[in-house]
mmCIF file of C-alpha atoms in Angstrom:
data_model
loop_
_atom_site.group_PDB
_atom_site.id
_atom_site.type_symbol
_atom_site.label_atom_id
_atom_site.label_comp_id
_atom_site.label_asym_id
_atom_site.label_seq_id
_atom_site.Cartn_x
_atom_site.Cartn_y
_atom_site.Cartn_z
ATOM 1 C CA MET A 12 120.316 143.365 13.935
ATOM 2 C CA THR A 13 120.931 145.555 10.956
ATOM 3 C CA CYS A 14 123.743 147.976 10.168
ATOM 4 C CA PRO A 15 123.678 151.231 8.244
ATOM 5 C CA LYS A 16 124.924 151.024 4.460
ATOM 6 C CA THR A 17 127.562 153.232 4.725
ATOM 7 C CA LEU A 18 129.729 154.042 8.035
ATOM 8 C CA ILE A 19 131.963 157.064 7.685
ATOM 9 C CA LEU A 20 134.463 157.907 10.576
ATOM 10 C CA VAL A 21 136.079 161.224 11.022
ATOM 11 C CA ARG A 22 138.869 161.833 13.356
ATOM 12 C CA HIS A 23 138.949 165.152 15.338
ATOM 13 C CA SER A 24 140.002 168.134 13.810
ATOM 14 C CA GLN A 25 143.296 169.652 15.363
ATOM 15 C CA ALA A 26 143.365 169.922 19.115
ATOM 16 C CA GLY A 27 145.978 171.914 21.533
ATOM 17 C CA ASP A 28 148.828 170.132 22.301
ATOM 18 C CA ALA A 29 148.315 167.461 24.874
ATOM 19 C CA GLU A 30 151.270 167.902 27.148
ATOM 20 C CA ALA A 31 150.991 171.485 27.413
ATOM 21 C CA PHE A 32 146.621 171.165 28.430
ATOM 22 C CA ALA A 33 147.671 168.514 31.023
ATOM 23 C CA ARG A 34 150.247 170.828 32.634
ATOM 24 C CA THR A 35 146.809 172.665 33.703
ATOM 25 C CA GLY A 36 145.539 170.126 35.492
ATOM 26 C CA GLN A 37 142.633 169.252 33.383
ATOM 27 C CA GLU A 38 141.449 165.833 32.118
ATOM 28 C CA ASP A 39 142.688 165.518 28.618
ATOM 29 C CA GLN A 40 138.944 164.936 28.108
ATOM 30 C CA LEU A 41 138.647 168.243 28.565
ATOM 31 C CA ARG A 42 141.207 169.513 25.959
ATOM 32 C CA PRO A 43 139.516 171.904 23.096
ATOM 33 C CA LEU A 44 139.677 172.337 19.115
ATOM 34 C CA THR A 45 142.369 174.912 18.618
ATOM 35 C CA PRO A 46 141.151 178.241 16.712
ATOM 36 C CA ARG A 47 143.008 176.601 13.534
ATOM 37 C CA GLY A 48 141.128 173.078 14.068
ATOM 38 C CA VAL A 49 137.838 175.262 13.920
ATOM 39 C CA ALA A 50 138.479 176.315 10.831
ATOM 40 C CA ARG A 51 139.858 173.744 8.867
ATOM 41 C CA MET A 52 136.621 171.573 10.187
ATOM 42 C CA ASP A 53 134.301 174.217 8.872
ATOM 43 C CA GLU A 54 136.207 174.023 5.982
ATOM 44 C CA ALA A 55 136.365 169.739 5.704
ATOM 45 C CA ALA A 56 133.221 169.464 6.292
ATOM 46 C CA LEU A 57 131.614 171.250 3.893
ATOM 47 C CA GLY A 58 133.547 169.263 1.710
ATOM 48 C CA LEU A 59 132.135 165.984 3.150
ATOM 49 C CA ALA A 60 128.717 167.606 2.191
ATOM 50 C CA THR A 61 129.476 166.841 -1.699
ATOM 51 C CA LEU A 62 130.057 163.492 -0.869
ATOM 52 C CA LEU A 63 126.794 162.485 1.085
ATOM 53 C CA LYS A 64 123.344 161.796 -0.005
ATOM 54 C CA GLY A 65 120.221 162.192 2.618
ATOM 55 C CA ASP A 66 120.580 162.454 6.018
ATOM 56 C CA VAL A 67 122.971 160.905 8.128
ATOM 57 C CA ALA A 68 123.264 160.265 11.702
ATOM 58 C CA LEU A 69 125.976 161.648 13.889
ATOM 59 C CA PHE A 70 127.691 160.024 16.798
ATOM 60 C CA THR A 71 130.225 161.301 18.718
ATOM 61 C CA SER A 72 132.772 160.529 21.309
ATOM 62 C CA PRO A 73 132.071 162.773 24.724
ATOM 63 C CA TYR A 74 135.655 164.058 24.677
ATOM 64 C CA VAL A 75 135.338 167.932 24.412
ATOM 65 C CA ARG A 76 137.320 168.108 20.885
ATOM 66 C CA ALA A 77 135.364 165.230 19.002
ATOM 67 C CA ARG A 78 132.064 167.328 20.253
ATOM 68 C CA GLN A 79 133.466 170.227 18.676
ATOM 69 C CA THR A 80 134.478 168.423 15.587
ATOM 70 C CA THR A 81 130.506 167.038 15.447
ATOM 71 C CA GLU A 82 128.995 170.113 15.597
ATOM 72 C CA ILE A 83 130.785 171.524 12.947
ATOM 73 C CA LEU A 84 129.478 168.832 11.026
ATOM 74 C CA ALA A 85 126.174 168.678 12.299
ATOM 75 C CA ARG A 86 125.850 172.757 10.617
ATOM 76 C CA ALA A 87 127.005 171.523 7.576
ATOM 77 C CA LEU A 88 125.542 167.754 6.699
ATOM 78 C CA PRO A 89 122.120 167.212 6.638
ATOM 79 C CA ALA A 90 122.021 165.251 10.405
ATOM 80 C CA ARG A 91 118.964 163.719 11.422
ATOM 81 C CA ALA A 92 120.514 163.111 14.938
ATOM 82 C CA VAL A 93 123.784 163.777 17.125
ATOM 83 C CA GLU A 94 124.391 161.427 19.757
ATOM 84 C CA GLU A 95 127.215 161.035 22.188
ATOM 85 C CA THR A 96 128.847 157.606 23.157
ATOM 86 C CA PRO A 97 131.191 156.389 25.268
ATOM 87 C CA GLU A 98 131.885 153.658 22.545
ATOM 88 C CA LEU A 99 133.873 156.022 20.362
ATOM 89 C CA VAL A 100 136.837 156.892 23.315
ATOM 90 C CA PRO A 101 140.356 156.969 22.364
ATOM 91 C CA GLU A 102 140.547 153.255 24.179
ATOM 92 C CA ALA A 103 137.265 151.731 22.506
ATOM 93 C CA ASP A 104 137.715 148.242 21.489
ATOM 94 C CA PRO A 105 136.434 147.372 17.898
ATOM 95 C CA ALA A 106 134.630 144.070 18.727
ATOM 96 C CA ARG A 107 132.865 146.010 21.665
ATOM 97 C CA GLN A 108 132.207 149.070 18.615
ATOM 98 C CA MET A 109 130.773 146.506 16.389
ATOM 99 C CA ALA A 110 128.160 144.985 18.674
ATOM 100 C CA TRP A 111 127.121 148.403 19.365
ATOM 101 C CA LEU A 112 126.881 149.180 15.789
ATOM 102 C CA ARG A 113 124.337 145.730 15.485
ATOM 103 C CA GLY A 114 122.595 147.265 18.027
ATOM 104 C CA LEU A 115 121.436 150.663 17.215
ATOM 105 C CA GLY A 116 117.920 149.362 15.129
ATOM 106 C CA LYS A 117 116.326 149.977 12.644
ATOM 107 C CA ALA A 118 115.343 153.747 12.441
ATOM 108 C CA LEU A 119 118.573 155.086 11.521
ATOM 109 C CA PRO A 120 119.621 156.744 8.125
ATOM 110 C CA SER A 121 121.202 154.590 6.064
ATOM 111 C CA THR A 122 124.651 156.479 6.639
ATOM 112 C CA LEU A 123 126.168 157.012 9.847
ATOM 113 C CA ILE A 124 128.912 159.222 11.059
ATOM 114 C CA LEU A 125 131.287 158.291 14.185
ATOM 115 C CA VAL A 126 134.049 160.912 14.719
ATOM 116 C CA GLY A 127 136.146 159.842 17.408
ATOM 117 C CA HIS A 128 140.044 159.696 17.865
ATOM 118 C CA GLU A 129 143.325 157.677 17.623
ATOM 119 C CA PRO A 130 144.281 155.043 17.826
ATOM 120 C CA ASN A 131 140.383 153.818 18.018
ATOM 121 C CA LEU A 132 139.626 154.718 14.656
ATOM 122 C CA SER A 133 142.522 153.304 13.064
ATOM 123 C CA LEU A 134 141.837 149.891 14.727
ATOM 124 C CA LEU A 135 137.642 150.010 14.068
ATOM 125 C CA ALA A 136 138.885 150.706 10.542
ATOM 126 C CA GLY A 137 141.236 147.706 10.115
ATOM 127 C CA TRP A 138 138.998 145.992 11.872
ATOM 128 C CA LEU A 139 135.693 146.361 9.654
ATOM 129 C CA LEU A 140 138.264 145.458 6.977
ATOM 130 C CA THR A 141 140.228 141.968 8.323
ATOM 131 C CA GLY A 142 138.465 141.299 11.264
ATOM 132 C CA ARG A 143 142.047 141.520 12.897
ATOM 133 C CA ARG A 144 142.528 143.837 15.832
ATOM 134 C CA HIS A 145 146.428 145.212 14.669
ATOM 135 C CA ALA A 146 145.805 145.824 11.170
ATOM 136 C CA PRO A 147 145.246 149.698 11.243
ATOM 137 C CA VAL A 148 144.209 152.251 8.453
ATOM 138 C CA ARG A 149 146.056 155.646 10.019
ATOM 139 C CA MET A 150 143.645 158.299 9.921
ATOM 140 C CA LYS A 151 144.992 161.803 10.283
ATOM 141 C CA LYS A 152 143.367 164.654 11.990
ATOM 142 C CA GLY A 153 140.463 165.943 10.735
ATOM 143 C CA GLY A 154 140.377 162.862 8.089
ATOM 144 C CA ALA A 155 137.626 160.663 7.137
ATOM 145 C CA CYS A 156 136.873 156.946 5.732
ATOM 146 C CA ALA A 157 133.954 155.942 4.265
ATOM 147 C CA PHE A 158 132.942 151.798 4.805
ATOM 148 C CA ALA A 159 130.261 149.913 2.711
ATOM 149 C CA LEU A 160 128.834 147.498 5.023
ATOM 150 C CA GLU A 161 126.601 144.235 5.057
ATOM 151 C CA LYS A 162 123.324 144.382 6.943
ATOM 152 C CA ASP A 163 124.607 141.485 9.357
ATOM 153 C CA CYS A 164 127.501 144.366 9.780
ATOM 154 C CA ARG A 165 130.226 141.968 10.550
ATOM 155 C CA GLU A 166 133.938 142.270 10.693
ATOM 156 C CA GLY A 167 136.142 142.126 7.928
ATOM 157 C CA ARG A 168 133.653 142.277 4.727
ATOM 158 C CA ALA A 169 133.151 146.097 5.037
ATOM 159 C CA VAL A 170 134.316 147.332 1.673
ATOM 160 C CA LEU A 171 136.666 150.970 1.882
ATOM 161 C CA GLN A 172 135.180 153.464 -0.386
ATOM 162 C CA TRP A 173 137.202 156.333 0.258
ATOM 163 C CA LEU A 174 139.453 157.545 2.449
ATOM 164 C CA LEU A 175 140.697 161.358 2.245
ATOM 165 C CA THR A 176 142.857 163.542 4.850
ATOM 166 C CA GLN A 177 141.027 166.809 5.953
ATOM 167 C CA ARG A 178 143.125 168.634 3.191
ATOM 168 C CA GLN A 179 141.784 166.526 0.357
ATOM 169 C CA LEU A 180 137.544 167.036 2.332
ATOM 170 C CA ARG A 181 138.864 170.823 2.266
ATOM 171 C CA LEU A 182 139.638 170.722 -1.194
ATOM 172 C CA LEU A 183 136.211 169.166 -2.704
ATOM 173 C CA GLN A 184 134.156 171.913 -0.949
ATOM 174 C CA PRO A 185 132.492 174.360 -3.561
ATOM 175 C CA HIS A 186 133.840 177.662 -4.184
#
């Protein structure tokens, strides 16, 4: 059982209106990013890159908007691997996610980035910090937060390193 040193949670960027998309008859998991969401995430990814050192592994929800966000991040970051997982869907259980993290193995870089959705990411962030299900840390679209983790990857023992909105990440990009 091992754990990355740093875990970064990234909420997908701005996507189309959920209600309008539902009226098209398509499933919500197919809802894509808006052009504005793509442009903002391009800039935010460059800002995020200034905070990272070394290789990262990217894991994404299978939903289109999360995969698109991950693809943008992969272009800007020194990503060694990109993998899709059902553990990052909006309704995912933080306890199961912690078990999944512990089971990833030792061949990963020291930094993992998980790209997903609300309400899951806020619940996972709270679970990492407190070990409690109902202590969410709210994340805005395109925002990110980083945690330092202990080797055993136990809930309630993470240390919040930073929590940034998409706008703050965009301001970090080199000009």
